[in-house]
Coordinates of C-alpha atoms and ligand atoms in Angstrom, one line a residue:
M1 CA -191.0 21.6 129.4
G2 CA -189.4 20.0 126.2
K3 CA -192.9 19.5 124.1
E4 CA -192.3 21.5 121.5
K5 CA -189.5 20.3 118.4
I6 CA -187.3 22.8 117.4
I7 CA -184.2 22.6 115.1
L8 CA -181.6 25.0 115.0
T9 CA -178.5 25.0 113.0
G10 CA -176.3 27.6 111.5
D11 CA -173.0 28.4 109.1
R12 CA -170.0 30.5 109.4
P13 CA -170.2 33.2 106.9
T14 CA -166.4 32.5 105.8
G15 CA -167.2 31.5 102.2
R16 CA -169.7 30.4 100.2
L17 CA -171.6 27.2 100.9
H18 CA -170.3 23.9 99.1
I19 CA -171.4 20.6 98.7
G20 CA -170.1 19.2 101.9
H21 CA -172.3 21.7 103.8
Y22 CA -175.0 20.9 100.9
V23 CA -175.0 16.8 101.8
G24 CA -174.1 17.6 105.2
S25 CA -176.7 19.5 106.7
L26 CA -178.8 22.2 104.1
K27 CA -180.3 18.8 102.1
R28 CA -181.8 17.5 105.2
R29 CA -182.7 21.3 106.8
V30 CA -185.2 21.6 104.1
E31 CA -186.5 18.0 104.1
L32 CA -187.2 19.0 108.2
Q33 CA -188.2 22.7 107.2
N34 CA -191.0 21.3 105.0
S35 CA -191.5 17.4 106.9
G36 CA -194.2 19.3 109.1
L37 CA -192.7 17.6 112.4
Y38 CA -191.1 20.8 113.7
D39 CA -192.8 23.7 115.6
K40 CA -190.3 26.3 115.0
T41 CA -187.1 26.0 112.9
F42 CA -184.2 28.7 113.3
I43 CA -181.6 29.0 110.7
F44 CA -178.6 31.5 111.4
I45 CA -175.6 32.9 110.4
A46 CA -172.7 32.7 112.6
D47 CA -170.9 35.7 111.5
A48 CA -169.8 36.4 115.6
Q49 CA -168.1 33.0 115.5
A50 CA -166.6 33.6 112.1
L51 CA -164.7 36.8 113.2
T52 CA -163.1 35.1 116.1
D53 CA -160.9 33.5 113.3
N54 CA -160.9 36.4 110.7
I55 CA -160.5 39.4 113.4
E56 CA -158.5 41.1 111.0
N57 CA -161.2 40.6 108.2
P58 CA -164.3 42.0 109.3
E59 CA -164.8 42.7 105.1
K60 CA -165.1 39.0 104.6
V61 CA -167.2 38.1 106.7
R62 CA -169.4 40.8 105.9
Q63 CA -169.4 40.0 102.2
N64 CA -170.5 36.4 102.8
V65 CA -173.2 37.2 104.9
I66 CA -175.2 38.1 101.6
E67 CA -173.4 35.0 100.0
V68 CA -174.8 32.6 102.3
A69 CA -177.6 34.0 102.4
L70 CA -178.2 33.9 98.7
D71 CA -177.0 29.8 99.2
Y72 CA -179.7 29.3 102.1
M73 CA -182.8 30.8 99.4
A74 CA -181.3 28.6 96.5
V75 CA -181.5 25.1 98.4
G76 CA -185.2 26.5 99.8
L77 CA -184.8 26.9 102.6
D78 CA -188.4 29.4 102.9
P79 CA -188.2 32.8 105.4
T80 CA -192.0 31.6 105.6
K81 CA -191.8 28.3 107.2
S82 CA -188.2 29.1 108.9
T83 CA -186.1 32.2 111.2
I84 CA -183.2 33.1 108.8
F85 CA -181.3 35.0 110.8
I86 CA -177.8 36.7 112.0
Q87 CA -175.8 35.6 115.5
S88 CA -174.2 39.3 115.8
Q89 CA -177.2 41.0 116.4
I90 CA -178.8 38.8 119.0
P91 CA -177.0 40.5 121.9
E92 CA -178.2 37.9 124.2
L93 CA -176.3 35.4 123.1
C94 CA -173.1 37.1 124.4
E95 CA -175.0 37.2 127.9
L96 CA -175.7 33.5 127.9
T97 CA -172.0 32.8 126.5
F98 CA -170.9 35.2 129.4
Y99 CA -172.8 33.2 132.1
Y100 CA -171.9 29.7 130.6
M101 CA -168.6 29.9 130.9
D102 CA -168.4 29.8 134.6
L103 CA -170.2 26.2 134.2
V104 CA -167.4 25.1 131.8
T105 CA -163.5 24.1 132.4
V106 CA -160.4 25.7 130.6
S107 CA -158.7 21.8 130.6
R108 CA -162.8 19.9 129.3
L109 CA -162.1 23.1 126.5
Q110 CA -158.8 22.1 125.9
R111 CA -160.4 18.5 125.0
N112 CA -162.7 19.0 122.6
P113 CA -161.1 17.4 119.5
T114 CA -162.5 19.8 116.6
V115 CA -161.1 22.6 118.3
K116 CA -158.3 21.1 118.4
T117 CA -157.6 20.5 114.7
E118 CA -159.0 23.5 114.1
I119 CA -156.4 25.8 115.8
Q120 CA -153.8 23.5 114.4
M121 CA -155.1 24.2 110.7
R122 CA -154.8 28.0 111.5
N123 CA -151.3 27.6 113.0
F124 CA -152.7 29.5 116.0
E125 CA -151.0 27.0 118.6
T126 CA -149.2 29.7 120.6
S127 CA -151.5 32.4 119.7
I128 CA -155.2 31.5 119.8
P129 CA -157.6 34.1 120.7
V130 CA -159.7 33.4 123.5
G131 CA -163.2 34.0 121.8
F132 CA -162.1 31.0 119.5
F133 CA -160.8 29.1 122.6
T134 CA -164.3 29.4 123.7
Y135 CA -166.6 28.8 120.7
P136 CA -167.9 25.9 121.5
I137 CA -169.5 27.9 124.8
S138 CA -171.1 30.4 122.5
Q139 CA -172.5 27.4 120.5
A140 CA -173.9 26.2 123.5
A141 CA -175.4 29.7 123.8
D142 CA -176.7 29.7 120.1
I143 CA -178.5 26.3 120.5
T144 CA -180.0 27.1 124.1
A145 CA -181.4 30.3 123.4
F146 CA -183.7 29.0 121.3
K147 CA -184.6 25.8 123.6
A148 CA -183.5 24.1 120.4
T149 CA -184.2 19.8 120.6
T150 CA -182.7 18.9 117.2
V151 CA -179.6 20.0 115.7
P152 CA -178.8 18.7 112.3
V153 CA -175.3 19.2 111.4
G154 CA -172.0 17.5 109.8
E155 CA -170.4 14.7 112.1
D156 CA -167.8 17.6 113.1
Q157 CA -169.8 19.2 115.2
E158 CA -170.0 16.3 117.5
P159 CA -168.1 17.7 120.4
M160 CA -170.1 21.3 120.2
I161 CA -172.9 19.4 120.9
E162 CA -172.0 16.6 123.4
Q163 CA -170.5 20.5 124.8
T164 CA -173.7 22.2 125.4
R165 CA -176.0 18.8 126.8
E166 CA -173.1 18.8 129.5
I167 CA -173.9 23.0 129.9
V168 CA -177.2 22.5 129.6
R169 CA -177.3 19.1 133.0
R170 CA -174.8 21.5 134.9
F171 CA -176.8 24.6 134.8
N172 CA -180.2 23.0 135.4
H173 CA -178.6 21.0 138.1
I174 CA -177.5 23.7 139.8
Y175 CA -180.5 26.6 139.3
G176 CA -183.3 24.2 138.4
D177 CA -185.2 23.3 135.3
T178 CA -184.3 26.0 132.4
L179 CA -182.5 24.7 129.5
V180 CA -183.1 22.2 127.2
E181 CA -180.9 19.0 125.9
P182 CA -180.5 19.0 122.0
E183 CA -179.6 15.9 120.5
I184 CA -177.7 16.1 117.3
L185 CA -178.8 14.8 114.0
L186 CA -176.3 13.2 111.6
P187 CA -176.5 12.6 107.6
D188 CA -177.8 9.1 107.1
N189 CA -175.2 8.0 104.4
A190 CA -171.8 7.9 105.6
A191 CA -170.4 9.3 102.9
C192 CA -172.3 12.5 103.5
L193 CA -171.2 12.6 107.5
R194 CA -167.9 14.5 106.1
L195 CA -167.5 14.8 102.7
P196 CA -163.6 15.1 102.0
G197 CA -161.8 17.4 99.5
T198 CA -161.8 17.6 95.5
D199 CA -158.0 17.2 96.5
G200 CA -158.9 13.7 99.2
K201 CA -158.3 15.6 102.1
A202 CA -160.5 14.5 104.8
K203 CA -162.6 17.2 104.9
M204 CA -164.1 19.6 101.9
S205 CA -163.6 23.0 103.8
K206 CA -163.7 26.6 102.6
S207 CA -160.9 27.1 105.0
L208 CA -158.7 24.3 102.6
G209 CA -159.7 25.7 99.2
N210 CA -161.1 22.4 98.1
C211 CA -164.2 23.3 97.7
I212 CA -167.1 22.6 94.7
Y213 CA -169.4 25.3 95.7
L214 CA -173.3 25.5 95.4
S215 CA -172.6 28.7 93.0
D216 CA -170.1 27.4 91.0
T217 CA -170.8 27.8 86.8
A218 CA -171.4 24.7 85.5
D219 CA -167.6 24.9 83.7
E220 CA -166.3 25.4 87.5
V221 CA -168.1 22.2 89.0
E222 CA -166.9 20.0 85.5
K223 CA -163.2 21.5 85.7
K224 CA -163.0 20.5 89.3
V225 CA -164.5 17.2 88.9
K226 CA -162.3 16.4 86.1
S227 CA -159.7 17.1 88.3
M228 CA -160.6 15.7 91.4
Y229 CA -158.2 13.2 93.1
T230 CA -158.7 9.5 92.7
D231 CA -156.3 6.6 93.5
P232 CA -152.8 7.7 92.5
T233 CA -151.9 4.1 92.0
H234 CA -154.5 3.3 88.8
L235 CA -152.4 4.8 85.9
K236 CA -153.8 2.7 82.9
V237 CA -157.5 1.7 82.4
S238 CA -156.3 -2.1 82.7
D239 CA -154.6 -1.3 85.9
P240 CA -157.3 -2.3 88.9
G241 CA -158.6 0.7 90.9
K242 CA -158.8 1.5 94.4
L243 CA -162.5 2.7 95.8
E244 CA -161.1 3.7 99.4
G245 CA -160.0 7.0 99.9
N246 CA -161.0 7.6 95.9
T247 CA -163.0 10.5 96.1
V248 CA -165.0 10.3 93.1
F249 CA -166.1 7.3 94.5
T250 CA -166.9 9.1 97.6
Y251 CA -169.0 11.6 95.7
L252 CA -171.1 9.4 94.0
D253 CA -172.3 7.2 97.5
A254 CA -172.9 10.9 98.1
F255 CA -175.1 11.7 95.2
C256 CA -175.2 8.9 92.7
K257 CA -179.0 7.3 92.8
P258 CA -179.8 4.3 90.4
E259 CA -182.0 6.3 87.7
H260 CA -178.6 8.1 87.0
F261 CA -177.4 5.1 85.6
G262 CA -180.4 4.9 82.9
R263 CA -179.8 8.7 82.2
Y264 CA -176.1 9.1 82.0
L265 CA -174.3 5.7 81.7
P266 CA -176.8 2.7 80.6
D267 CA -174.2 0.3 80.2
Y268 CA -174.4 -0.3 84.2
P269 CA -176.9 -1.5 86.7
D270 CA -175.8 0.2 89.6
L271 CA -173.3 1.7 91.4
N272 CA -172.1 -2.3 92.5
E273 CA -171.0 -3.0 89.4
L274 CA -169.5 0.1 88.2
K275 CA -167.5 -0.3 91.3
A276 CA -166.8 -3.8 90.6
H277 CA -165.4 -2.8 87.6
Y278 CA -163.0 -0.3 88.2
T279 CA -161.9 -2.6 91.0
R280 CA -161.1 -5.5 88.9
G281 CA -159.6 -2.6 85.9
G282 CA -160.6 -2.3 83.0
L283 CA -162.7 1.6 84.0
G284 CA -160.9 4.7 82.9
D285 CA -161.1 7.3 85.9
M286 CA -162.3 9.8 83.1
K287 CA -165.5 7.5 82.2
V288 CA -166.5 7.6 85.7
K289 CA -165.7 11.3 86.1
K290 CA -167.8 12.1 83.7
F291 CA -170.7 10.1 84.9
L292 CA -170.2 12.2 88.4
A293 CA -170.4 14.8 86.3
A294 CA -173.6 14.5 85.1
I295 CA -175.2 14.0 88.1
M296 CA -173.6 17.2 89.8
Q297 CA -175.3 18.7 87.0
E298 CA -178.3 17.7 87.4
E299 CA -178.2 18.4 91.4
L300 CA -176.7 22.0 91.5
T301 CA -178.1 23.6 87.8
P302 CA -181.6 24.3 89.5
I303 CA -180.4 25.5 93.0
R304 CA -178.1 27.6 90.7
E305 CA -180.6 29.2 88.7
R306 CA -182.4 29.6 91.8
R307 CA -179.7 31.9 93.1
K308 CA -179.7 33.8 90.3
E309 CA -183.2 35.1 90.7
F310 CA -182.7 35.8 94.2
E311 CA -179.9 37.8 93.0
K312 CA -182.0 40.0 91.6
D313 CA -183.2 41.7 94.6
I314 CA -180.6 42.2 97.1
P315 CA -182.6 44.7 99.4
A316 CA -185.3 42.0 99.5
I317 CA -182.8 39.0 101.2
Y318 CA -181.4 42.1 103.8
E319 CA -185.6 42.7 104.7
M320 CA -186.1 39.2 105.0
L321 CA -182.7 38.6 107.0
R322 CA -183.9 42.0 109.4
K323 CA -187.5 40.4 110.6
G324 CA -185.1 37.1 111.3
C325 CA -183.5 38.8 113.5
E326 CA -186.3 40.6 115.3
T327 CA -188.2 37.1 115.9
A328 CA -185.1 35.3 117.0
R329 CA -184.2 38.3 119.2
A330 CA -187.7 37.9 120.9
T331 CA -187.5 34.2 121.6
A332 CA -183.5 34.6 122.8
T333 CA -184.9 37.4 125.3
A334 CA -187.3 35.1 126.9
T335 CA -184.9 32.4 127.3
L336 CA -182.9 34.9 128.7
D337 CA -185.6 36.1 131.5
E338 CA -185.7 32.7 132.6
V339 CA -182.1 32.3 132.8
R340 CA -181.4 35.5 134.8
K341 CA -184.1 34.8 136.8
A342 CA -182.9 31.2 137.8
M343 CA -179.7 32.7 138.6
K344 CA -181.5 35.2 140.4
I345 CA -180.0 37.9 139.0
N346 CA -183.4 39.9 138.0
Y347 CA -184.0 42.6 140.7
F348 CA -186.0 44.9 139.2
D349 CA -189.0 42.1 138.6
D350 CA -189.0 40.5 141.8
A351 CA -191.7 42.0 144.0
E352 CA -190.8 39.1 146.7
L353 CA -187.5 40.0 146.7
I354 CA -188.0 43.2 147.7
A355 CA -190.8 42.0 150.2
E356 CA -188.4 39.9 151.8
Q357 CA -185.7 42.4 151.8
V358 CA -187.7 44.6 153.9
K359 CA -188.5 41.8 156.5
R360 CA -184.9 41.0 156.7
F361 CA -183.7 44.6 157.5
G362 CA -186.9 45.1 160.1
Q363 CA -188.9 47.9 157.9
D364 CA -192.1 47.5 159.6
Ligands
LIG1 P1 -164.7 26.6 107.8 O1 -163.5 26.3 107.1 O2 -165.0 28.4 107.8 O3 -165.0 26.3 109.6 P2 -166.9 24.8 107.1 O4 -166.8 24.9 105.5 O5 -165.9 23.8 108.1 O6 -166.2 25.8 107.4 P3 -169.1 25.4 108.6 O7 -169.5 26.9 108.6 O8 -168.0 25.3 110.0 O9 -168.4 25.3 107.1 O10 -169.7 24.5 108.9 C1 -171.7 24.3 108.7 C2 -172.1 23.1 108.9 O11 -171.8 22.4 107.5 C3 -171.7 22.1 109.6 O12 -173.0 22.0 110.6 C4 -170.4 21.1 109.2 O13 -170.9 20.1 110.0 C5 -170.8 21.0 107.9 N1 -170.3 20.8 107.2 C6 -168.6 21.5 106.9 N2 -167.9 21.2 106.4 C7 -168.8 19.5 105.5 C8 -168.5 18.6 105.2 N3 -167.4 18.8 103.8 N4 -169.2 17.3 105.4 C9 -170.3 17.2 106.0 N5 -170.7 18.5 106.8 C10 -170.0 19.7 106.5
LIG2 MG1 -165.6 24.5 110.1

């Protein structure tokens, strides 16, 4: 068991994807997909999960399914190498979720720090939908249905992976070795673990409206970078500036490569020198922002252009997703068969069971 190396990860279709997704997960996925080190890669659009906090907004979720699919193609996810599918089209995931619910306590769910924060963000304190509250269990179903060994996600997903591992251990302990325990794969660059929003808030997030989207126009990127949160006490160019909590420098940590200096800011040899000058005083925010804007354009222009190409054939994108769902469903069905067997709820494909009962009731 567990010989194959399998990647699984996904995104909620609650908006277009942003550069937080890019550095926190997407970029890595594409590298892993192309590395040849994995036997299978599954990437999914978590529409059912998105509905748990968008119950009254199905149209929003529906529209964003295609936006996310286009973003995937634009960054280089390749349906010939990765199975790209839509969560709601795999009903087996619901069935797994239902069985896993028996393996998790309410108080365990209440302790999940990510869910706690999200409940606050959505003002759900007194009216948490049960489906939202239990989404970590449904995430365990998503991961285990595909026997994923590796889940490349941002830091906010750590509690979900831990919850999944607990469910797997509990299931295997009770019913015998069936499910595979996944490992989280976090970004190796600290700035990418949780990219802050352009407003300086701890996390860039669709729900907070502080995002630079992969599909933003060059003008939008320029404007967003120019109005980014820096150090509010750095008023005059000559003032010493702080790096901590300074979003522009966090983004430079995430995106800047040595060769960018030669191309866009030849006065400085590297990022350390730029930081040192800023801390000393004498370096204005605008100059740093211009540098960051140039780097962002270099990174985002090819993505934007590829997206434009894919937008020309939308039916082909839906067809790609349809095929992905078919493949994914076959895999999830196979796992569910094993789960049902392990849980002893496979009444009609078990010849021994009938023979046993015949004996028990003494018919000979
Ligand atoms: P929502 O506000 O709807 O939850 P989101 O922006 O948090 O949206 P998700 O779809 O929940 O995005 O997350 C998709 C993936 O992107 C996850 O792996 C998550 O860890 C990662 N991710 C999201 N935001 C960031 C960020 N700011 N920095 C790094 N990784 C991120
Ligand atoms: Mg999220």
